[in-house]
mmCIF file of C-alpha atoms and ligand atoms in Angstrom:
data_model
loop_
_atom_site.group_PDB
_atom_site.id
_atom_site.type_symbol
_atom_site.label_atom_id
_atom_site.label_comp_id
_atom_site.label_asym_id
_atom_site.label_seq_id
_atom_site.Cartn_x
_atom_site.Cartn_y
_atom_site.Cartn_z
ATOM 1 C CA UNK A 1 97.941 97.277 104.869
ATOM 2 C CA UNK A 2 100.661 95.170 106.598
ATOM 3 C CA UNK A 3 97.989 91.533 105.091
ATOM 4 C CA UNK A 4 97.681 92.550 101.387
ATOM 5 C CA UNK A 5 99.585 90.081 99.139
ATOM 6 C CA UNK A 6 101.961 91.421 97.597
ATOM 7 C CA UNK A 7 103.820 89.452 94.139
ATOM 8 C CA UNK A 8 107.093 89.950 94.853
ATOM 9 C CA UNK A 9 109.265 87.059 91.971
ATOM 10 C CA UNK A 10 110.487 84.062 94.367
ATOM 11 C CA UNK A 11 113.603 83.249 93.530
ATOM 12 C CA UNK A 12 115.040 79.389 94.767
ATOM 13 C CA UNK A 13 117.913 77.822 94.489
ATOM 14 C CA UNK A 14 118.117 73.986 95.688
ATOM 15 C CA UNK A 15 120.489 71.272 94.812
ATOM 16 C CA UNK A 16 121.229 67.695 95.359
ATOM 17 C CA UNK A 17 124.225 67.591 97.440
ATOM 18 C CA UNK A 18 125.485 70.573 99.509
ATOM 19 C CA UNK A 19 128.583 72.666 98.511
ATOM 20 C CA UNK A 20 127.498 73.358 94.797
ATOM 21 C CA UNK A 21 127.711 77.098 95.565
ATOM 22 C CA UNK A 22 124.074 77.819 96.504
ATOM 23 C CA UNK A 23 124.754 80.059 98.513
ATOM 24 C CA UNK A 24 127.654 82.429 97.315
ATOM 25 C CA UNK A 25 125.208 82.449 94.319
ATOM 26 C CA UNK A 26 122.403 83.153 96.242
ATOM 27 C CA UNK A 27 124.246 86.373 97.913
ATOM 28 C CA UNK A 28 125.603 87.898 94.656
ATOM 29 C CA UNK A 29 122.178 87.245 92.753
ATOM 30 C CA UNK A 30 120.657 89.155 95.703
ATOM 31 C CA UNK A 31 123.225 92.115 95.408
ATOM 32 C CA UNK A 32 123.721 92.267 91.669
ATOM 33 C CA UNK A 33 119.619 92.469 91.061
ATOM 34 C CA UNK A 34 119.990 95.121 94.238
ATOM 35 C CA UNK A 35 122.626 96.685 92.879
ATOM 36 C CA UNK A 36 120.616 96.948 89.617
ATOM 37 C CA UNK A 37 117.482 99.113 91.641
ATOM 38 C CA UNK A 38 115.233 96.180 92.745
ATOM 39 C CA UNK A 39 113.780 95.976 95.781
ATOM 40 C CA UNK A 40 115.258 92.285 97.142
ATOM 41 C CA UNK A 41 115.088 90.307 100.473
ATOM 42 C CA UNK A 42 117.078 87.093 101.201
ATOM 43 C CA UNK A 43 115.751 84.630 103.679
ATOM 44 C CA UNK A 44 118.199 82.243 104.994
ATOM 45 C CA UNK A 45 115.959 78.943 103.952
ATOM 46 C CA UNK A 46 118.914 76.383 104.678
ATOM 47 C CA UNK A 47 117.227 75.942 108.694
ATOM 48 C CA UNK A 48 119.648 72.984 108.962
ATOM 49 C CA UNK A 49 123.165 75.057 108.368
ATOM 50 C CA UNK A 50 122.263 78.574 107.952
ATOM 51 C CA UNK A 51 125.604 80.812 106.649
ATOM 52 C CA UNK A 52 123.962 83.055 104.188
ATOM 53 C CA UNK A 53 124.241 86.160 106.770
ATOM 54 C CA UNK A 54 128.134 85.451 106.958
ATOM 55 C CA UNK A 55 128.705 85.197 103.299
ATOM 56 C CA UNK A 56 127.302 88.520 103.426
ATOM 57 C CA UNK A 57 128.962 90.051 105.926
ATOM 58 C CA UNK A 58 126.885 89.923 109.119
ATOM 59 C CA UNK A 59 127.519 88.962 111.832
ATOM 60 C CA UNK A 60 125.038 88.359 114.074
ATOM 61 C CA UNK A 61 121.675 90.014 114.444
ATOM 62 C CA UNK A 62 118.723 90.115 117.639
ATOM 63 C CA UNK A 63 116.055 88.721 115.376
ATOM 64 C CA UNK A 64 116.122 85.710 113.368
ATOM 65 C CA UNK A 65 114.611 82.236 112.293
ATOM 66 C CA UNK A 66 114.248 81.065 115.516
ATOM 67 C CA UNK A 67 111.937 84.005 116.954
ATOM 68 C CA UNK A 68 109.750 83.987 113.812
ATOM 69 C CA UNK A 69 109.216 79.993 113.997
ATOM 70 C CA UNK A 70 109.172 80.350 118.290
ATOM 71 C CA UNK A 71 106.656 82.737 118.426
ATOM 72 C CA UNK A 72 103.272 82.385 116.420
ATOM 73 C CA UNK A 73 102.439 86.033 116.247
ATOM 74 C CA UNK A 74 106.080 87.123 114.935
ATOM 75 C CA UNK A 75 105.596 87.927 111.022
ATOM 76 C CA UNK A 76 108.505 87.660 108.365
ATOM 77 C CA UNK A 77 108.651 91.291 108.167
ATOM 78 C CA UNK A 78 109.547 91.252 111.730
ATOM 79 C CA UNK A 79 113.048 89.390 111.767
ATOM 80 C CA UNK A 80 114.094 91.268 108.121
ATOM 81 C CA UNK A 81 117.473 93.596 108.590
ATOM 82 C CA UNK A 82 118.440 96.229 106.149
ATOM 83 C CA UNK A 83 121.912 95.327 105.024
ATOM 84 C CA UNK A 84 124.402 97.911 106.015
ATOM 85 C CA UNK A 85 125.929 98.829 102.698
ATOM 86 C CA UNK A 86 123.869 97.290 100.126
ATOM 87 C CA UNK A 87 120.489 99.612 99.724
ATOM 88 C CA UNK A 88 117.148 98.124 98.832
ATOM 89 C CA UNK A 89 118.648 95.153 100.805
ATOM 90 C CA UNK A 90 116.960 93.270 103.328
ATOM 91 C CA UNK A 91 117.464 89.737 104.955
ATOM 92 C CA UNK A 92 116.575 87.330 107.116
ATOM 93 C CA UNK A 93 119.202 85.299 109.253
ATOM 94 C CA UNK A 94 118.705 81.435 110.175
ATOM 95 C CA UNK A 95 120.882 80.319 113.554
ATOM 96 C CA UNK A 96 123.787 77.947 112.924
ATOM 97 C CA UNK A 97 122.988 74.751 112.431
ATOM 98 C CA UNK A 98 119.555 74.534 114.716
ATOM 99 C CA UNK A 99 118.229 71.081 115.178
ATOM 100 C CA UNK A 100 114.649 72.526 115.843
ATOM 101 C CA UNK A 101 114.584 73.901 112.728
ATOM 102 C CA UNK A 102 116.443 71.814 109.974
ATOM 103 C CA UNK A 103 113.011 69.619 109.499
ATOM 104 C CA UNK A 104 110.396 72.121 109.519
ATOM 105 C CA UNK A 105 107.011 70.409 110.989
ATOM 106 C CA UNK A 106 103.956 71.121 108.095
ATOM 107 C CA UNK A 107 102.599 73.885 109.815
ATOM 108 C CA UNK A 108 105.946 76.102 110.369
ATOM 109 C CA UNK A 109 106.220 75.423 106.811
ATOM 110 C CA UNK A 110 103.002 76.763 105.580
ATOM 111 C CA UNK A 111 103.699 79.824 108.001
ATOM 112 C CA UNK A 112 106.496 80.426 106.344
ATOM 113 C CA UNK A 113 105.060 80.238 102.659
ATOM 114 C CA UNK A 114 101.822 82.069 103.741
ATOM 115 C CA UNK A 115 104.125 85.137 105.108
ATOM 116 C CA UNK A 116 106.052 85.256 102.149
ATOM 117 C CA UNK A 117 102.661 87.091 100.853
ATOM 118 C CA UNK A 118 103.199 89.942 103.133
ATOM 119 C CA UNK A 119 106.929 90.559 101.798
ATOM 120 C CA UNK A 120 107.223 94.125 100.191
ATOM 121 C CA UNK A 121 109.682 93.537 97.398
ATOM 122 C CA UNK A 122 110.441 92.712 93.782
ATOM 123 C CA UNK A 123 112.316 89.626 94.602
ATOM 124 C CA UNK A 124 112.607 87.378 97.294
ATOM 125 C CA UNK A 125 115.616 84.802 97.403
ATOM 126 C CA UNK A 126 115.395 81.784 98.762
ATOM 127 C CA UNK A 127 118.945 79.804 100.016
ATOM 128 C CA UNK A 128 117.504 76.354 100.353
ATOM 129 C CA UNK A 129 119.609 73.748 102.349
ATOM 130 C CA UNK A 130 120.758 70.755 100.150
ATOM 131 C CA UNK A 131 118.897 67.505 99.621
ATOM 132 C CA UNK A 132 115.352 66.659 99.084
ATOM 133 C CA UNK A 133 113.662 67.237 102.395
ATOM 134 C CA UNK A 134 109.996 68.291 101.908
ATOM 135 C CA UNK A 135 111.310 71.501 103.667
ATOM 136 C CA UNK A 136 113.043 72.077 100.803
ATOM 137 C CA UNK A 137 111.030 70.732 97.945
ATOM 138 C CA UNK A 138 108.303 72.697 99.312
ATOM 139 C CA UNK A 139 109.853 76.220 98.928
ATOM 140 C CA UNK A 140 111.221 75.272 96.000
ATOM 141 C CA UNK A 141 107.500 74.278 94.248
ATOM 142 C CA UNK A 142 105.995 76.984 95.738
ATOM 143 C CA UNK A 143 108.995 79.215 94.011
ATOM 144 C CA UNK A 144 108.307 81.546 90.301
ATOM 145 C CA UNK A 145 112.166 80.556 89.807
ATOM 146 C CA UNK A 146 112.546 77.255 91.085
ATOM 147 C CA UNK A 147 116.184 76.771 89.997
ATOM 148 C CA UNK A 148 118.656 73.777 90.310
ATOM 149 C CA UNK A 149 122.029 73.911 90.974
ATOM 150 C CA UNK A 150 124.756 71.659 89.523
ATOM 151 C CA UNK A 151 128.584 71.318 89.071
ATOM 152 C CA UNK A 152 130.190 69.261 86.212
ATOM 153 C CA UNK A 153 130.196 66.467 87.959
ATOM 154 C CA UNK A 154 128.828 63.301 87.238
ATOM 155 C CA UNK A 155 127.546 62.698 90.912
ATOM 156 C CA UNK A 156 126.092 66.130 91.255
ATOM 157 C CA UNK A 157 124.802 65.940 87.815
ATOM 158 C CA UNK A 158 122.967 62.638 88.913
ATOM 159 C CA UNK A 159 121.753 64.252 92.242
ATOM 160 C CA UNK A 160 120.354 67.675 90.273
ATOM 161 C CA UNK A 161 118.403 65.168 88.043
ATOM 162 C CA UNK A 162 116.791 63.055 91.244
ATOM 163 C CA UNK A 163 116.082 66.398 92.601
ATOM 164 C CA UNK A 164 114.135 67.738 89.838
ATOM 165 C CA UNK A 165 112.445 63.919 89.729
ATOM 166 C CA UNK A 166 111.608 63.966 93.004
ATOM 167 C CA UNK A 167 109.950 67.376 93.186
ATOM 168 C CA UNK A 168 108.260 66.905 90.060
ATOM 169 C CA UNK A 169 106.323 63.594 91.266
ATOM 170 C CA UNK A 170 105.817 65.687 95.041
ATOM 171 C CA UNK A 171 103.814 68.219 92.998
ATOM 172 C CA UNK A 172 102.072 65.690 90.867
ATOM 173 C CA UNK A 173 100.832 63.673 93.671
ATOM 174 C CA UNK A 174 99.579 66.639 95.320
ATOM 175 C CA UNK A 175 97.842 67.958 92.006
ATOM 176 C CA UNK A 176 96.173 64.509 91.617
ATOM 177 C CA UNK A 177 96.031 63.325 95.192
ATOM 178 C CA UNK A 178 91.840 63.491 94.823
ATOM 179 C CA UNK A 179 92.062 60.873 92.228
ATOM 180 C CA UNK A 180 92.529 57.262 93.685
ATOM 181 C CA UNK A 181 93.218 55.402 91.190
ATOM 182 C CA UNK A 182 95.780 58.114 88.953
ATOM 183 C CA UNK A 183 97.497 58.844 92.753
ATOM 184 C CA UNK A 184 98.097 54.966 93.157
ATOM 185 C CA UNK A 185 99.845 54.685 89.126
ATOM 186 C CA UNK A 186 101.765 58.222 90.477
ATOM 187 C CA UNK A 187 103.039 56.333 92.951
ATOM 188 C CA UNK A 188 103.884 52.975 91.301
ATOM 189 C CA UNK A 189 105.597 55.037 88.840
ATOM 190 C CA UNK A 190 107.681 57.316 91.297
ATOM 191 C CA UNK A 191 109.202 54.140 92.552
ATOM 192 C CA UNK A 192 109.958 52.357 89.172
ATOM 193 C CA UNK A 193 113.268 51.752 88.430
ATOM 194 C CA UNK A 194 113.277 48.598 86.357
ATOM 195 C CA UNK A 195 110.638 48.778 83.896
ATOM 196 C CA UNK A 196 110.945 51.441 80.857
ATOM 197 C CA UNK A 197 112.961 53.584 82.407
ATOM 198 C CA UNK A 198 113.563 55.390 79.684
ATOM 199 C CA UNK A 199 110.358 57.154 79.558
ATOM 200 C CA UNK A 200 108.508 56.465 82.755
ATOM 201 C CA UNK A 201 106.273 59.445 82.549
ATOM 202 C CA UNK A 202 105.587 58.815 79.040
ATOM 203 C CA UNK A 203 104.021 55.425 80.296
ATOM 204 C CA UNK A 204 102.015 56.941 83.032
ATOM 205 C CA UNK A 205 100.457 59.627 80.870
ATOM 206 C CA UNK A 206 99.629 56.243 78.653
ATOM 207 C CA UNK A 207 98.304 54.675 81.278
ATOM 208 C CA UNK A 208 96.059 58.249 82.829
ATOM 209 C CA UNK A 209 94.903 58.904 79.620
ATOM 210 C CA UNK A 210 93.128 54.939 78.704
ATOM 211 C CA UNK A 211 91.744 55.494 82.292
ATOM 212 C CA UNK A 212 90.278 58.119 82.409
ATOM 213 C CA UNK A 213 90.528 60.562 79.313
ATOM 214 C CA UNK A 214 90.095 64.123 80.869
ATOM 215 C CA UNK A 215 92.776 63.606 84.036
ATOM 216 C CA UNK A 216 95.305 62.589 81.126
ATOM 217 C CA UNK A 217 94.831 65.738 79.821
ATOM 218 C CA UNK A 218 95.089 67.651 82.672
ATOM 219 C CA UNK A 219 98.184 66.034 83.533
ATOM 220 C CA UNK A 220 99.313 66.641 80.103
ATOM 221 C CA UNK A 221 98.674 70.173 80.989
ATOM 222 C CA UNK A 222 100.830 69.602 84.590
ATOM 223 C CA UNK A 223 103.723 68.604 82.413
ATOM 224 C CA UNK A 224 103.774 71.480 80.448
ATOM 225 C CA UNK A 225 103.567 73.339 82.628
ATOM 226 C CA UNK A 226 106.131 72.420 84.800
ATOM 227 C CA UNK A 227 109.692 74.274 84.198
ATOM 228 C CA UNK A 228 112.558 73.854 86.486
ATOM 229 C CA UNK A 229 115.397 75.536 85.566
ATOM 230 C CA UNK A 230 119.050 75.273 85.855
ATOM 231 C CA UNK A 231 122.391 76.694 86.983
ATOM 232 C CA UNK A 232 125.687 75.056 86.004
ATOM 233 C CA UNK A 233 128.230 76.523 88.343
ATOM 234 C CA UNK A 234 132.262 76.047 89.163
ATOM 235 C CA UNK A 235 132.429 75.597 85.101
ATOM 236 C CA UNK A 236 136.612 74.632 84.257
ATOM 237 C CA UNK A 237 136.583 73.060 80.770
ATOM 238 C CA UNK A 238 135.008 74.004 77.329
ATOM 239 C CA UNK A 239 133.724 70.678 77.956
ATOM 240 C CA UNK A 240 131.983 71.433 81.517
ATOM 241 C CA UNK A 241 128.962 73.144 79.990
ATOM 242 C CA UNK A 242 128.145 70.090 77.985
ATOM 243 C CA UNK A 243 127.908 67.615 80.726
ATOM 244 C CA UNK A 244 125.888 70.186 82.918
ATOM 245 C CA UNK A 245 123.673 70.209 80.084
ATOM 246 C CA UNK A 246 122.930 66.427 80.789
ATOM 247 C CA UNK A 247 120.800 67.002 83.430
ATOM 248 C CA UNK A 248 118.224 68.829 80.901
ATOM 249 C CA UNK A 249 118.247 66.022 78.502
ATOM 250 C CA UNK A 250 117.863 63.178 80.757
ATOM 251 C CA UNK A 251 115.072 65.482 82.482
ATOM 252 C CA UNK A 252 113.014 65.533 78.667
ATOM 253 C CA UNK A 253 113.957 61.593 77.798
ATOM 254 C CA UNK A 254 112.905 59.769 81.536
ATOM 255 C CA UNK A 255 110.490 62.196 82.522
ATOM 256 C CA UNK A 256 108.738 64.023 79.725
ATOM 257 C CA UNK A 257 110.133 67.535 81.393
ATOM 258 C CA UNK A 258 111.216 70.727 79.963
ATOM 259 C CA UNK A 259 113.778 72.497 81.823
ATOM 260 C CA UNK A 260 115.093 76.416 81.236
ATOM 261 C CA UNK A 261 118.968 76.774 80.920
ATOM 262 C CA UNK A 262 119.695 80.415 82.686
ATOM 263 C CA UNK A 263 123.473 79.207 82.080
ATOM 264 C CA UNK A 264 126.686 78.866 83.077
ATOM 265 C CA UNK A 265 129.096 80.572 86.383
ATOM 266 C CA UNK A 266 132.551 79.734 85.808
ATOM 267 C CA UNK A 267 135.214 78.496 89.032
ATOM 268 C CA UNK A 268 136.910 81.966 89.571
ATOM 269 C CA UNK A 269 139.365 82.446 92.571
ATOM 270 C CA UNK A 270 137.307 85.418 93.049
ATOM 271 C CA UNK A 271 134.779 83.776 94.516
ATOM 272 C CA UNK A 272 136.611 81.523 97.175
ATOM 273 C CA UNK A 273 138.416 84.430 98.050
ATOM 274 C CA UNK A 274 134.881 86.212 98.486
ATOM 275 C CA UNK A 275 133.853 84.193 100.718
ATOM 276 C CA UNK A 276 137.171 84.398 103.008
ATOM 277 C CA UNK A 277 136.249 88.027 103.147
ATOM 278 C CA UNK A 278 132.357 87.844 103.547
ATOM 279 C CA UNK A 279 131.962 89.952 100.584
ATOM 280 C CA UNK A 280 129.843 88.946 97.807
ATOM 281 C CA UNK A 281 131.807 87.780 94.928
ATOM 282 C CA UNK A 282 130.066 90.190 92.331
ATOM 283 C CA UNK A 283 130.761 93.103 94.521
ATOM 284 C CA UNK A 284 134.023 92.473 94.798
ATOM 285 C CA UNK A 285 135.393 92.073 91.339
ATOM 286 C CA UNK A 286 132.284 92.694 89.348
ATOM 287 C CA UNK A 287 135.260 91.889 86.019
ATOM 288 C CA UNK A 288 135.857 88.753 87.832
ATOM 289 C CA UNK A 289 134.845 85.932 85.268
ATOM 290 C CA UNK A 290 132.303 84.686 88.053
ATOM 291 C CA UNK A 291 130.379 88.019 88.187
ATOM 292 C CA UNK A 292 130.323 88.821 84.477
ATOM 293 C CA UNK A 293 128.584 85.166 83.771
ATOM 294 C CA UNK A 294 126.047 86.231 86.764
ATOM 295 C CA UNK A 295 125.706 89.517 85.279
ATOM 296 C CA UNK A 296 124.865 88.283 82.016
ATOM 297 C CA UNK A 297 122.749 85.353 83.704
ATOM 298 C CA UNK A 298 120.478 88.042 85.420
ATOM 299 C CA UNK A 299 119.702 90.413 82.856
ATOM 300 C CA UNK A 300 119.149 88.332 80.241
ATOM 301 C CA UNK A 301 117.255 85.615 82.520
ATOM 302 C CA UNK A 302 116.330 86.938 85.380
ATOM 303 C CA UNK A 303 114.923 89.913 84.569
ATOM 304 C CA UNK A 304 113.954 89.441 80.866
ATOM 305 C CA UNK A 305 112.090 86.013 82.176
ATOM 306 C CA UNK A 306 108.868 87.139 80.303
ATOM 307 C CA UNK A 307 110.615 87.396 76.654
ATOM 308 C CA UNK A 308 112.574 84.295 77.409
ATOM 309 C CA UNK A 309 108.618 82.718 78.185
ATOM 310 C CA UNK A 310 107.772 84.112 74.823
ATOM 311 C CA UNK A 311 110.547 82.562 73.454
ATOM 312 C CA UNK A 312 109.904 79.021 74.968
ATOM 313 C CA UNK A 313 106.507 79.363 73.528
ATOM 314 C CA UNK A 314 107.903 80.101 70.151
ATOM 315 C CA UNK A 315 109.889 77.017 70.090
ATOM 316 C CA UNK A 316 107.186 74.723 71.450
ATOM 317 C CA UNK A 317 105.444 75.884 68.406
ATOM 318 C CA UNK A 318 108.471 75.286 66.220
ATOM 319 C CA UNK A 319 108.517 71.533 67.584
ATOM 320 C CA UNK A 320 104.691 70.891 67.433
ATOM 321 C CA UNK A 321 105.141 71.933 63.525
ATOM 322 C CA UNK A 322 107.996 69.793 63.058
ATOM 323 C CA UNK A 323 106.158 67.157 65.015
ATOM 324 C CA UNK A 324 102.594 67.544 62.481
ATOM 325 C CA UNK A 325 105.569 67.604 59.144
ATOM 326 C CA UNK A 326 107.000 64.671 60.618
ATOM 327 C CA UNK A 327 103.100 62.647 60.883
ATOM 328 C CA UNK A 328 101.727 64.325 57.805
ATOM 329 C CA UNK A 329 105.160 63.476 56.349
ATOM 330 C CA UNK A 330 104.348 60.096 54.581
ATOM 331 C CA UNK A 331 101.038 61.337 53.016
ATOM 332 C CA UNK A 332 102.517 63.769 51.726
ATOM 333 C CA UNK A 333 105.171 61.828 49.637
HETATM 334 N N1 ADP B 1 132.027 79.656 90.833
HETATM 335 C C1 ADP B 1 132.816 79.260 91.839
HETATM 336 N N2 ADP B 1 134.170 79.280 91.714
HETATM 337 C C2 ADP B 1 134.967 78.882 92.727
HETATM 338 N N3 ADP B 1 134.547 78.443 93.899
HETATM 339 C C3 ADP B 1 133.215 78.401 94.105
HETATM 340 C C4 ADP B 1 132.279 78.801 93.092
HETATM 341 N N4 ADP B 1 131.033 78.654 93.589
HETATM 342 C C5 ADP B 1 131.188 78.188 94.839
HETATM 343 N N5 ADP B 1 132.484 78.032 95.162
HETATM 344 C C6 ADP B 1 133.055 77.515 96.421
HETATM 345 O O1 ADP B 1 132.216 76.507 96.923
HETATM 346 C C7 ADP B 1 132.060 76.645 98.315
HETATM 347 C C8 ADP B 1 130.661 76.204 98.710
HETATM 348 O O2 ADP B 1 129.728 77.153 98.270
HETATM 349 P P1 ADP B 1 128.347 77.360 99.021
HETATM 350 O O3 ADP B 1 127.670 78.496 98.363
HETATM 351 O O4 ADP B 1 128.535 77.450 100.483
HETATM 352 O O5 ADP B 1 127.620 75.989 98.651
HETATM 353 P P2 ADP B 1 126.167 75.458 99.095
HETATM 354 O O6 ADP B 1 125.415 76.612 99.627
HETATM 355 O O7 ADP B 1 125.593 74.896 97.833
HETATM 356 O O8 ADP B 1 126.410 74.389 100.103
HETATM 357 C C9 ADP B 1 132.326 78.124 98.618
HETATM 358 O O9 ADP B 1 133.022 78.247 99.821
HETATM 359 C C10 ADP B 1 133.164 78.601 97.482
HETATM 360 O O10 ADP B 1 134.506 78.692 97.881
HETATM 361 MG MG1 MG B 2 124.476 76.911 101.498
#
């Protein structure tokens, strides 16, 4: 019983830099989808500066991180707490900021992903620690809702588009890592930043394809297939949204990617005041402006995910038609 796989949604949230609001995110989304019936646990996935227990409201607890990556026969299940006041709430605690554990050695990693199997829930959060560690590209691939984090600003807007970059050519390398010769133009191309920058993926699905006709198709497929999505949070300005947005279109120009907006959380005092008082921010003022745009975020993204698929399917249609008008176009006339 306790080693049948279970498919609970994993739910991710990464980021370039730190201080985005991963975590105060993290928390709420946790207790809102709670909160809303589902069966959640949170696991603490920032190993190098692990606050997600304080944010909400615990403060200490006998089991966590540490004994699960310390002792091999410790399971995942083993170190989750029930939250005292939020039901169908459980979560597991990371230690401070733990040297041994802020870069996870392969194995610890794949312990961790191979337990998350064994979890008994509907969703599983993940607060990943910020950067581009393979710790936390990992979790993040590996994730159903592998979901970047940005504020309006330009540098975090630039970091949330390396991210996605660099996880996207991780997971390509390892899809085509069999393949000598593709894994060697992967590689040249991961590192190009002079030539045709513009549309460097473009150029190395050119290049697959005239070498070898069915891996360009099958990384044609890996493109496709491939759908980070994103969270603009601490929006001010009308304006804010917009520049978040960037990160989306310079994601579809360089690299040939589609992204999913799940939208926008606005700066709210509510939230830094949360966090002063290790209370989720939606539970607190669930009328703040910050929990109505996570509200709104989660049922129509979050849980509607599979109509929103449908819908992304609908408009890839719409653009492959517009794309045959546009060839067909000049016979036509
Ligand atoms: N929507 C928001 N409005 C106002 N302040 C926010 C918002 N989101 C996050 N913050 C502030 O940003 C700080 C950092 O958030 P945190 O979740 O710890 O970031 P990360 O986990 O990405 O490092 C929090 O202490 C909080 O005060
Ligand atoms: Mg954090």
């Amino acid at each position: 019983m306790e080693d049948e796989v279970i498919h609970s949604k994993i739910v991710a949230i990464a980021s370039g830099k730190g201080g985005v609001g991963k975590t105060v995110v993290s928390a709420s989304l946790g207790v809102g989808l709670s909160m809303l019936g589902k069966k959640v646990v949170m696991l603490d996935a920032d190993f190098g500066g692990a606050n997600l227990h304080k944010v909400m409201g615990i403060e200490k607890s006998s089991q966590t991180f540490l004994d699960f990556y310390s002792y091999p026969y410790t399971r995942l299940n083993e170190i989750l707490i029930e939250h005292p006041y939020f039901n169908n709430l459980r979560l597991a605690m990371g230690v401070g900021d733990s040297m041994a554990l802020s870069n996870l050695q392969y194995y610890r990693r794949m312990k961790f992903i191979r337990h998350l199997d064994k979890i008994d829930a509907d969703f599983i959060i993940l607060d990943l620690g910020a950067g581009s560690s393979y710790n936390v590209m990992d979790f993040f691939l590996i994730a159903d809702y592998g979901i970047v984090m940005i504020n309006p600003e330009t540098l975090s807007i630039l970091d949330g588009y390396n991210f996605v970059k660099k996880a996207f050519f991780r997971k390509l390398a390892k899809t085509f890592k069999v393949h000598q010769e593709v894994s060697e133009l992967i590689k040249e191309s991961a590192s190009d930043h002079t030539e045709c920058k513009k549309t460097v993926v473009k150029n190395l699905l050119e290049k697959v394809k005239s070498l070898d006709g069915g891996m360009g198709e099958k990384m044609e497929k890996f493109i496709d297939g491939f759908h980070p999505m994103l969270i603009i949070n601490k929006v001010d300005k009308s304006k804010d949204e917009n520049k978040g947005l960037a990160v989306m279109v310079a994601a579809k120009k360089m690299l040939s990617i589609e992204m999913k907006y799940l939208g926008f959380i606005h700066k709210d005092d509510n939230v830094e005041e949360s966090v002063e008082e290790n209370i989720p921010f939606i539970f607190r003022d669930s009328r703040s402006r910050a929990s109505k745009d996570l509200g709104k975020l989660i049922l129509q993204n979050i849980l509607n995910n599979g109509k929103m698929q449908s819908v992304m399917k609908q408009q890839k249609l719409v653009k492959e038609i517009e794309q045959k008008w546009k060839e067909d176009g000049s016979d036509v006339i």
